[in-house]
XYZ file of C-alpha atoms in Angstrom:
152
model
C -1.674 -21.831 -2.896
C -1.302 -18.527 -2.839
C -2.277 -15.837 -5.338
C -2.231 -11.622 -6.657
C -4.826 -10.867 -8.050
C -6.154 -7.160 -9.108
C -8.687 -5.370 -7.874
C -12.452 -6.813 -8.225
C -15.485 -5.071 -6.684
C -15.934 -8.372 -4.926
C -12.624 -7.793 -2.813
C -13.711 -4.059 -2.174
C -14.838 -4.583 1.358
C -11.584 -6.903 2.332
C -9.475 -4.135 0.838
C -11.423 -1.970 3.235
C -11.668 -3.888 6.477
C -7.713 -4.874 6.412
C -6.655 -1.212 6.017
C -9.191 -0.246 9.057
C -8.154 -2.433 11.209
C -4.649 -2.227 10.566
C -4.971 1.416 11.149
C -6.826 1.403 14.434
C -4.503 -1.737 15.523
C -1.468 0.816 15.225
C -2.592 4.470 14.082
C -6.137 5.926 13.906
C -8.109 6.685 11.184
C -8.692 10.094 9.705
C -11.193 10.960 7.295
C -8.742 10.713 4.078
C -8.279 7.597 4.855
C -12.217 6.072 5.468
C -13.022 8.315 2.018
C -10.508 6.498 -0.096
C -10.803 2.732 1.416
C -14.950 3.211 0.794
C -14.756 4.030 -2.502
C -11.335 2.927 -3.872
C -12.929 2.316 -7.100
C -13.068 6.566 -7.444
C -9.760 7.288 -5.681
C -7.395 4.354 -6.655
C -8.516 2.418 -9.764
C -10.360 5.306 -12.079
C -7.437 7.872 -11.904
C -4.976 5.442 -13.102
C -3.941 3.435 -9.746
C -4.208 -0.135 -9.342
C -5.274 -2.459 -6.282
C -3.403 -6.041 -5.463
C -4.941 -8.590 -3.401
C -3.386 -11.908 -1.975
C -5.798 -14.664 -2.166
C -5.275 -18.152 -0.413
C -8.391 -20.622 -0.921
C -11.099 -17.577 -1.411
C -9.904 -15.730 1.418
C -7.938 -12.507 0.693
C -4.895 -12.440 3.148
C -3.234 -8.844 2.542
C -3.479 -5.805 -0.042
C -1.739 -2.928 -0.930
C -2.475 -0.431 -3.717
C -0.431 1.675 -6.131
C -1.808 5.445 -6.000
C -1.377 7.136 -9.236
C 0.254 10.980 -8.239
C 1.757 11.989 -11.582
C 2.536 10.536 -14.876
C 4.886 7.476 -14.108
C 4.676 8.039 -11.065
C 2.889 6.288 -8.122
C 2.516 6.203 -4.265
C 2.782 2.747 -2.812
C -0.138 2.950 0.252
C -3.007 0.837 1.675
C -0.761 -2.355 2.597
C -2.126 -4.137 4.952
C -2.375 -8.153 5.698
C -5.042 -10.181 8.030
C -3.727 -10.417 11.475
C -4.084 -14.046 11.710
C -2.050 -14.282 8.483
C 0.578 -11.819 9.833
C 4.590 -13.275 10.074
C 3.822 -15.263 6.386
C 5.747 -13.064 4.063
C 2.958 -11.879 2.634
C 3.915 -8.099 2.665
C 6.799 -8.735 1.185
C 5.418 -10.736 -1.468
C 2.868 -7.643 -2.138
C 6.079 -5.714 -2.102
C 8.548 -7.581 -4.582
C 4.956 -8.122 -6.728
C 4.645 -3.666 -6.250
C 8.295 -3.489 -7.567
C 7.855 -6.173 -10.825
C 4.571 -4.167 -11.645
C 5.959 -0.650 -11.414
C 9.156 -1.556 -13.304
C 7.360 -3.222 -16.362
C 4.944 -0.522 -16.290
C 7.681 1.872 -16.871
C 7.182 3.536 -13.784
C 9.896 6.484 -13.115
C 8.709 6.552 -9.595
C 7.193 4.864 -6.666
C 7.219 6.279 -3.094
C 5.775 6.084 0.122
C 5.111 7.265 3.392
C 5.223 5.648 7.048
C 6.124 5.821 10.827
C 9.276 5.386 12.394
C 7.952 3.474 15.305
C 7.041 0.267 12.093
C 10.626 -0.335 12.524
C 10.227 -3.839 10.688
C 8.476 -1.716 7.711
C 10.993 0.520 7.418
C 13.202 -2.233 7.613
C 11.489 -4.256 4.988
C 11.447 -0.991 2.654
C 15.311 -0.581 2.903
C 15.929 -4.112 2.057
C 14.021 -3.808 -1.398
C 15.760 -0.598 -2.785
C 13.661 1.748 -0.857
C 15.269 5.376 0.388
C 14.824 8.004 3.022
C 13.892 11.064 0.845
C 12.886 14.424 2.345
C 8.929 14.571 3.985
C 7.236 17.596 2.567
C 5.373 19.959 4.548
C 2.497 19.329 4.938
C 2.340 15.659 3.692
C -1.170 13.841 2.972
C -1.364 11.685 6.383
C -0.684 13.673 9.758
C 0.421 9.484 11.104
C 3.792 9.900 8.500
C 7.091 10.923 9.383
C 9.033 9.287 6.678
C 8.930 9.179 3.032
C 10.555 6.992 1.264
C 11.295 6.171 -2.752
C 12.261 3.871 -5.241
C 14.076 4.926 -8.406
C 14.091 2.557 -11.500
């Protein structure tokens, strides 16, 4: 059966080998990225963010983190699921799970940023309340051309 859990050191080095390879499967990786997946303990969990993991029998089958910005408000980043586990729902489990957290954490805010060409993320990010809201200039990740937000 599967599980979310939050972040334990134990899961640290799933949470960082999904993101990797799901960045080098479709993006690259730039140096923000390998500085906050090796230590997300300093750049997610101790300034306020959190870290979700599905777990199925040990193994951890996707993650995704909330990235604490501002007060109430938080960046929705680091999703990624195992390939062979890929076409199982599991990102949008992490997502509706994302959505329940924020909203009875009294989040004002949760955003994102993407690419166009993950048409079925984009997709998947419209069909739970997600909107197109103007990219700033520059943005933290030179890979995103879309930002996106939730309002509670």
């Amino acid at each position: 059966m599967m599980q979310i859990v939050p972040f334990h050191t134990k899961y640290a080095p799933a949470f960082y080998e999904l993101n990797i390879e799901w960045l080098e499967t479709f993006f690259y990786v730039e140096p923000y990225d390998r500085e906050v997946l090796s230590n997300p303990m300093k750049h997610i969990i101790e300034p306020g963010g959190h870290i979700f993991f599905v777990i199925e029998k040990e193994q951890v089958l996707g993650t995704v983190a909330l990235l604490k910005r501002a007060e109430n408000s938080f960046e929705l980043t680091k999703m990624a699921v195992l390939p062979a586990a890929r076409g199982k729902r599991i990102g949008q489990k992490l997502m509706e799970y994302c959505i329940a957290f924020a909203r009875t954490s009294n989040f004002e805010r949760l955003y994102l940023y993407s690419h166009r060409k993950l048409a079925n993320a984009i997709h998947i990010y419209k069909k739970y309340g997600f909107a197109e809201i103007e990219l700033e200039s520059p943005n933290p990740y030179e890979r995103s051309n879309i930002k996106m937000e939730y309002q509670f």
